Short mmCIF file of C-alpha atoms in Angstrom, two decimals:
data_model
loop_
_atom_site.label_atom_id
_atom_site.label_comp_id
_atom_site.label_asym_id
_atom_site.label_seq_id
_atom_site.Cartn_x
_atom_site.Cartn_y
_atom_site.Cartn_z
CA MET A 1179 9.41 51.93 -2.05
CA GLU A 1180 10.78 53.48 -5.17
CA PRO A 1181 10.11 51.33 -8.33
CA THR A 1182 13.53 49.77 -9.71
CA THR A 1183 14.31 51.30 -13.01
CA GLU A 1184 17.92 51.85 -13.71
CA VAL A 1185 20.01 48.64 -13.90
CA LEU A 1186 23.48 49.12 -14.36
CA ASP A 1187 24.20 45.41 -15.78
CA PRO A 1188 21.32 43.66 -16.87
CA LEU A 1189 23.07 40.23 -17.08
CA ARG A 1190 23.89 40.58 -13.29
CA HIS A 1191 20.20 41.66 -12.31
CA HIS A 1192 18.75 38.91 -10.12
CA GLY A 1193 15.35 38.49 -8.08
CA ASP A 1194 16.77 39.23 -4.81
CA VAL A 1195 17.21 42.75 -5.36
CA GLU A 1196 13.66 43.34 -6.41
CA VAL A 1197 12.54 42.51 -2.67
CA GLY A 1198 12.47 45.26 -0.39
CA ASP A 1199 10.91 46.11 3.35
CA GLY A 1200 7.11 45.71 3.37
CA LEU A 1201 7.01 44.06 -0.14
CA LEU A 1202 5.19 40.81 -0.75
CA ASP A 1203 7.72 38.62 -2.51
CA LEU A 1204 6.89 36.87 -5.75
CA ALA A 1205 10.27 37.81 -7.24
CA VAL A 1206 12.47 35.13 -5.64
CA ASN A 1207 12.17 31.49 -7.02
CA VAL A 1208 12.59 29.75 -3.54
CA TYR A 1209 10.04 27.09 -2.34
CA ALA A 1210 7.68 28.86 0.19
CA GLY A 1211 7.73 26.19 2.70
CA PRO A 1212 9.54 25.14 5.81
CA ARG A 1213 12.66 23.15 5.37
CA PRO A 1214 12.61 19.45 6.48
CA PRO A 1215 13.64 18.69 9.99
CA TRP A 1216 16.28 16.18 8.91
CA LEU A 1217 17.71 19.17 6.61
CA GLU A 1218 17.71 21.88 9.28
CA ALA A 1219 19.67 19.28 11.69
CA ALA A 1220 22.38 18.57 8.81
CA LEU A 1221 22.77 22.29 8.68
CA LEU A 1222 23.50 22.71 12.19
CA ALA A 1223 25.62 19.45 11.99
CA GLY A 1224 27.61 20.99 9.24
CA LEU A 1225 28.02 24.26 11.12
CA ASP A 1226 29.47 22.15 14.00
CA ALA A 1227 32.01 20.68 11.77
CA ALA A 1228 33.02 24.37 10.42
CA SER A 1229 35.99 24.17 12.70
CA ALA A 1230 37.71 21.69 10.31
CA TYR A 1231 38.19 22.30 6.64
CA PRO A 1232 35.82 20.79 4.43
CA SER A 1233 35.90 17.93 2.27
CA VAL A 1234 33.72 17.28 -0.60
CA SER A 1235 34.49 13.60 -1.32
CA ALA A 1236 31.59 12.03 0.68
CA ALA A 1237 29.10 14.53 -0.80
CA GLU A 1238 30.38 13.75 -4.25
CA ALA A 1239 29.98 10.21 -3.76
CA ALA A 1240 26.59 10.64 -2.69
CA ILE A 1241 25.44 12.94 -5.53
CA ALA A 1242 26.93 10.20 -7.93
CA ARG A 1243 24.81 7.65 -6.29
CA HIS A 1244 21.86 9.49 -6.59
CA HIS A 1245 22.08 10.06 -10.32
CA ARG A 1246 23.64 6.63 -11.02
CA ARG A 1247 27.08 8.18 -12.03
CA GLU A 1248 30.62 7.58 -10.78
CA PRO A 1249 32.15 9.96 -8.36
CA GLU A 1250 34.55 10.92 -10.57
CA GLN A 1251 31.96 12.40 -12.76
CA VAL A 1252 30.94 15.03 -10.14
CA LEU A 1253 31.89 18.47 -8.86
CA ALA A 1254 30.78 20.04 -5.93
CA THR A 1255 30.46 23.70 -6.27
CA ALA A 1256 29.34 26.82 -4.43
CA GLY A 1257 26.10 27.04 -6.12
CA ALA A 1258 25.46 26.78 -9.86
CA ALA A 1259 27.08 30.28 -9.93
CA GLU A 1260 30.60 28.86 -9.56
CA ALA A 1261 30.25 26.18 -12.02
CA PHE A 1262 29.23 28.89 -14.64
CA SER A 1263 32.37 30.54 -13.81
CA LEU A 1264 34.77 27.51 -13.93
CA LEU A 1265 33.06 26.55 -17.19
CA ALA A 1266 33.61 30.00 -18.65
CA ARG A 1267 37.63 29.87 -17.64
CA SER A 1268 38.15 26.43 -18.64
CA ARG A 1269 38.87 26.96 -22.11
CA PRO A 1270 39.44 29.67 -24.78
CA TRP A 1271 36.18 29.05 -26.22
CA ARG A 1272 36.10 30.26 -30.00
CA ARG A 1273 32.18 30.57 -30.38
CA PRO A 1274 30.40 30.16 -27.00
CA VAL A 1275 26.44 30.30 -27.40
CA VAL A 1276 23.82 31.12 -24.56
CA VAL A 1277 20.20 30.32 -25.70
CA HIS A 1278 17.93 33.07 -24.52
CA PRO A 1279 15.84 34.10 -22.78
CA GLN A 1280 17.50 32.25 -19.81
CA PHE A 1281 19.05 32.66 -16.55
CA THR A 1282 21.77 35.38 -17.42
CA GLU A 1283 24.67 34.32 -15.28
CA PRO A 1284 26.37 31.91 -17.73
CA HIS A 1285 26.26 34.79 -20.01
CA ALA A 1286 27.88 37.01 -17.73
CA ALA A 1287 30.20 34.69 -16.46
CA LEU A 1288 31.45 34.18 -19.95
CA ARG A 1289 31.50 37.79 -20.83
CA GLN A 1290 33.76 38.37 -17.52
CA ALA A 1291 36.07 35.64 -18.64
CA GLY A 1292 36.80 37.75 -21.83
CA HIS A 1293 34.55 35.83 -24.14
CA GLN A 1294 32.60 37.06 -27.08
CA VAL A 1295 29.19 35.60 -26.41
CA HIS A 1296 26.61 34.74 -29.60
CA GLU A 1297 22.99 34.96 -28.37
CA VAL A 1298 20.31 32.57 -29.77
CA VAL A 1299 17.29 34.23 -29.02
CA LEU A 1300 13.76 32.05 -28.91
CA GLY A 1301 10.96 33.78 -30.02
CA HIS A 1302 7.39 33.18 -28.17
CA PRO A 1303 6.76 30.62 -27.17
CA PHE A 1304 10.14 29.91 -26.26
CA ARG A 1305 10.65 26.36 -27.22
CA LEU A 1306 14.11 25.10 -28.27
CA ASP A 1307 14.82 25.09 -31.76
CA PRO A 1308 18.38 23.05 -32.09
CA ALA A 1309 18.36 24.45 -35.76
CA LEU A 1310 19.24 27.81 -34.46
CA VAL A 1311 22.34 27.15 -32.92
CA PRO A 1312 25.52 27.85 -35.25
CA GLN A 1313 26.97 24.72 -36.38
CA ASP A 1314 30.72 25.97 -35.37
CA SER A 1315 29.79 26.81 -31.79
CA ASP A 1316 31.89 24.92 -29.30
CA LEU A 1317 30.07 25.62 -26.36
CA VAL A 1318 26.25 25.85 -26.04
CA VAL A 1319 24.46 26.64 -22.65
CA LEU A 1320 20.60 26.48 -22.05
CA GLY A 1321 18.47 26.12 -19.19
CA ASN A 1322 15.90 23.37 -18.61
CA PRO A 1323 13.47 24.06 -17.44
CA THR A 1324 14.23 27.55 -18.38
CA ASN A 1325 14.30 30.18 -16.18
CA PRO A 1326 12.26 32.82 -16.62
CA THR A 1327 10.10 31.06 -19.17
CA GLY A 1328 9.39 27.77 -17.34
CA VAL A 1329 9.58 25.87 -20.56
CA LEU A 1330 10.65 22.16 -20.38
CA HIS A 1331 12.89 21.29 -23.47
CA PRO A 1332 12.37 17.60 -24.60
CA ALA A 1333 15.69 15.63 -23.35
CA ALA A 1334 15.83 14.53 -27.10
CA ALA A 1335 15.93 18.16 -28.50
CA VAL A 1336 18.91 18.62 -25.91
CA ARG A 1337 20.90 15.63 -26.90
CA SER A 1338 20.83 16.67 -30.44
CA LEU A 1339 22.95 19.91 -29.86
CA LEU A 1340 25.89 17.27 -28.86
CA ARG A 1341 28.52 16.70 -31.55
CA PRO A 1342 32.49 16.02 -31.44
CA GLY A 1343 34.11 19.18 -30.23
CA ARG A 1344 31.02 20.77 -28.63
CA THR A 1345 30.32 21.05 -24.82
CA VAL A 1346 26.64 21.48 -24.06
CA VAL A 1347 26.08 22.73 -20.83
CA VAL A 1348 22.28 22.26 -19.54
CA ASP A 1349 21.62 24.25 -16.35
CA GLU A 1350 18.91 22.10 -14.46
CA ALA A 1351 18.75 24.40 -11.24
CA PHE A 1352 14.74 24.03 -11.35
CA MET A 1353 14.59 20.37 -12.81
CA ASP A 1354 13.61 19.11 -9.21
CA SER A 1355 10.77 21.05 -9.18
CA VAL A 1356 9.23 19.16 -11.87
CA PRO A 1357 7.57 16.00 -10.66
CA ASP A 1358 9.55 12.96 -11.59
CA GLU A 1359 12.16 15.15 -13.58
CA PRO A 1360 11.02 13.58 -17.02
CA GLU A 1361 13.55 15.37 -19.31
CA THR A 1362 16.77 15.39 -16.98
CA LEU A 1363 20.10 14.48 -18.47
CA ALA A 1364 21.86 14.50 -15.16
CA GLY A 1365 21.96 10.53 -15.24
CA GLU A 1366 23.46 10.26 -18.69
CA ALA A 1367 26.93 10.04 -19.32
CA LEU A 1368 27.39 11.46 -22.62
CA PRO A 1369 30.39 12.93 -24.46
CA GLY A 1370 30.36 16.71 -24.54
CA LEU A 1371 27.37 17.05 -21.89
CA VAL A 1372 27.69 18.86 -18.43
CA VAL A 1373 24.71 19.00 -16.30
CA ILE A 1374 24.38 21.60 -13.60
CA ARG A 1375 22.22 21.45 -10.79
CA SER A 1376 21.36 23.59 -7.47
CA LEU A 1377 20.16 22.87 -4.14
CA THR A 1378 19.42 26.39 -3.22
CA LYS A 1379 15.88 26.99 -4.74
CA HIS A 1380 13.85 23.53 -3.94
CA TRP A 1381 15.17 23.13 -0.47
CA SER A 1382 15.24 26.95 0.47
CA ILE A 1383 18.50 27.44 1.21
CA PRO A 1384 20.04 29.96 -1.27
CA GLY A 1385 22.40 31.44 1.64
CA ILE A 1386 24.18 27.90 1.73
CA ARG A 1387 25.39 28.16 -2.00
CA ALA A 1388 25.27 24.50 -2.63
CA GLY A 1389 25.46 23.09 -6.21
CA TYR A 1390 27.29 20.47 -8.37
CA LEU A 1391 27.83 19.49 -11.88
CA VAL A 1392 28.12 16.31 -13.57
CA GLY A 1393 29.91 15.53 -16.63
CA GLU A 1394 32.82 13.41 -18.12
CA PRO A 1395 35.76 12.56 -15.90
CA SER A 1396 38.20 14.77 -17.89
CA THR A 1397 35.98 17.86 -17.60
CA VAL A 1398 35.19 17.41 -14.11
CA ALA A 1399 39.12 17.04 -13.31
CA ALA A 1400 39.82 20.23 -15.54
CA LEU A 1401 37.32 22.39 -13.69
CA ARG A 1402 38.43 20.89 -10.24
CA ALA A 1403 41.82 22.17 -10.78
CA LEU A 1404 40.49 25.73 -11.76
CA GLN A 1405 38.38 25.72 -8.30
CA VAL A 1406 39.40 27.70 -5.38
CA PRO A 1407 40.24 25.48 -2.50
CA TRP A 1408 37.75 24.70 0.05
CA SER A 1409 34.95 26.95 -1.92
CA VAL A 1410 32.04 24.44 -0.57
CA SER A 1411 31.30 25.27 3.06
CA SER A 1412 30.64 22.35 5.58
CA PRO A 1413 26.97 23.17 5.92
CA ALA A 1414 26.78 23.18 2.16
CA VAL A 1415 28.49 19.94 2.18
CA ALA A 1416 26.18 18.70 4.85
CA ALA A 1417 23.13 19.72 2.66
CA MET A 1418 24.43 17.66 -0.54
CA LEU A 1419 24.63 14.61 1.50
CA VAL A 1420 21.21 14.85 2.99
CA CYS A 1421 19.67 15.68 0.09
CA SER A 1422 20.69 12.89 -1.80
CA THR A 1423 18.98 10.23 0.30
CA ASP A 1424 15.73 8.34 -0.49
CA GLU A 1425 13.97 10.35 2.11
CA ALA A 1426 14.99 13.53 0.20
CA ARG A 1427 13.99 12.10 -3.13
CA GLU A 1428 10.22 11.42 -1.60
CA GLU A 1429 10.06 15.01 -0.13
CA SER A 1430 11.53 16.23 -3.39
CA ARG A 1431 8.52 14.79 -5.42
CA ARG A 1432 6.01 15.81 -2.61
CA ARG A 1433 7.11 19.48 -3.23
CA ALA A 1434 7.35 19.35 -6.73
CA LEU A 1435 3.36 17.99 -6.66
CA GLN A 1436 2.65 20.70 -4.49
CA ILE A 1437 4.31 23.52 -6.72
CA ALA A 1438 2.20 22.21 -9.80
CA CYS A 1439 -0.96 22.77 -7.66
CA TRP A 1440 0.18 26.09 -6.69
CA ARG A 1441 1.02 27.02 -10.41
CA ALA A 1442 -2.32 25.88 -11.56
CA ASP A 1443 -3.73 28.20 -9.05
CA LEU A 1444 -1.57 31.15 -10.14
CA GLU A 1445 -2.04 30.62 -13.72
CA ALA A 1446 -5.99 30.44 -13.58
CA GLY A 1447 -5.77 33.67 -11.53
CA LEU A 1448 -3.61 35.42 -14.18
CA ARG A 1449 -5.86 34.21 -16.92
CA SER A 1450 -8.99 35.47 -15.01
CA LEU A 1451 -7.37 38.76 -15.52
CA GLY A 1452 -6.98 38.25 -19.07
CA VAL A 1453 -3.13 38.15 -18.92
CA GLU A 1454 -1.31 36.14 -20.98
CA VAL A 1455 0.90 33.54 -19.47
CA VAL A 1456 3.65 31.04 -20.76
CA ALA A 1457 2.72 27.45 -19.79
CA SER A 1458 5.36 26.56 -17.26
CA THR A 1459 6.53 23.59 -15.62
CA THR A 1460 8.28 24.90 -12.57
CA SER A 1461 8.25 27.19 -9.78
CA PHE A 1462 7.59 30.42 -11.49
CA VAL A 1463 5.37 31.78 -14.60
CA LEU A 1464 6.15 34.11 -16.95
CA ALA A 1465 3.42 36.59 -17.66
CA ARG A 1466 2.75 39.30 -20.23
CA VAL A 1467 1.01 42.12 -17.95
CA GLY A 1468 1.96 45.28 -19.85
CA VAL A 1469 4.27 47.86 -19.87
CA GLY A 1470 4.38 49.89 -16.55
CA VAL A 1471 2.63 46.95 -14.50
CA HIS A 1472 5.89 46.02 -12.84
CA PRO A 1473 6.60 49.58 -10.84
CA ALA A 1474 2.78 49.88 -10.51
CA LEU A 1475 2.83 46.37 -8.48
CA ARG A 1476 5.90 47.64 -6.31
CA GLU A 1477 3.72 50.82 -5.45
CA ALA A 1478 0.84 48.70 -4.35
CA GLY A 1479 3.36 46.58 -2.12
CA VAL A 1480 4.02 43.62 -4.55
CA ALA A 1481 7.37 42.46 -5.61
CA VAL A 1482 7.69 40.63 -8.97
CA ARG A 1483 10.75 39.80 -10.90
CA ARG A 1484 11.13 42.50 -13.96
CA ALA A 1485 11.85 40.28 -17.25
CA ASP A 1486 13.38 43.12 -19.46
CA THR A 1487 16.74 42.32 -18.18
CA PHE A 1488 16.74 38.84 -20.07
CA PRO A 1489 17.65 39.12 -23.47
CA GLY A 1490 14.62 38.46 -25.88
CA LEU A 1491 11.79 40.00 -23.45
CA GLY A 1492 10.88 43.47 -22.91
CA PRO A 1493 9.04 45.51 -20.14
CA GLU A 1494 5.79 44.18 -20.72
CA TRP A 1495 6.90 40.84 -19.04
CA VAL A 1496 7.59 39.78 -15.54
CA ARG A 1497 8.16 36.64 -13.66
CA ILE A 1498 6.26 35.48 -10.91
CA ALA A 1499 7.29 33.07 -8.24
CA VAL A 1500 4.85 30.26 -7.47
CA ARG A 1501 3.45 30.47 -3.80
CA PRO A 1502 0.60 29.18 -1.75
CA PRO A 1503 -2.87 30.20 -2.63
CA GLU A 1504 -3.46 32.82 0.06
CA VAL A 1505 -0.26 34.70 -1.22
CA THR A 1506 -1.25 34.10 -4.93
CA GLY A 1507 -4.79 35.56 -4.14
CA ARG A 1508 -3.15 38.89 -2.88
CA LEU A 1509 -1.08 38.96 -5.92
CA VAL A 1510 -4.10 38.45 -8.27
CA SER A 1511 -5.97 41.29 -6.29
CA ALA A 1512 -3.25 44.03 -6.29
CA LEU A 1513 -2.60 43.07 -10.02
CA GLY A 1514 -6.46 43.04 -10.82
CA ASP A 1515 -6.56 46.73 -9.27
CA VAL A 1516 -3.44 47.84 -11.25
CA LEU A 1517 -4.95 46.74 -14.44
CA ALA A 1518 -8.16 48.38 -14.01
CA ARG A 1519 -6.46 51.69 -13.25
CA ALA A 1520 -4.54 51.20 -16.41
#
């Protein structure tokens, strides 16, 4: 279990590569609980339907109802990653801006599409300052709540970024882990606004690749024209349908409340060791544990997400996934030993 030190492309480094055989996984931000029986049944039904080419129409209509939007304002995608790629390739953006530290895949997708990306790096405590975004930017991408900081930006601050000739893309992949989603913009049909959502984290199905975006009909139509045919699989369609029901909404809120309790336990444990944490609203916590602690934890059998691959953060930071108290206790114990030796 050698510590991961060399990263060929920091923007394409994700938590899954931190996990290895025998390591306690606190690196991947997936809900640490069983999937509901109704979701398991839907996934199996989606597999049975795989003998035919998939259609996303019913799933997009269900998502539209869920967010009180129209079907033509919804595009089902193979996870949020496909949405970022489609947006990057959709226009010859003059000055695309990515607000960091945040999930790096939108930046990587823009770079891959040949764009020169302007970084707006927020300082600690990582709250959005709209005044930092250049006035001439025609594309602004930010997360809410933001990965890896866990900061939830006020919807009003995000709305203030909108203006004629600009597209604002809000990555809400972790919004469903916030009880009642108080700052979501997914239900607001505003000119220039695109909201991206993912089902993979909250429902523990990262291998299914289920996501979607909501935006203006013209934007959705333009992105659909760029999409590879049948990119969204039958199991993903089935997941989108069943996760848009009232039953799923209730279960989602239950999970969000449970995550909040687990997170409070994690933050308390970290603070008991004198570790600085950024107040989080979602299923992970950004902690300043000190340089060298990340590889030392790996040697102790614990995987957390290194944070120095996020623009604006250094090797003293790690991102820790929220887990049930018994797992958190093992982390805190191991971290305490590492810090004592340091």
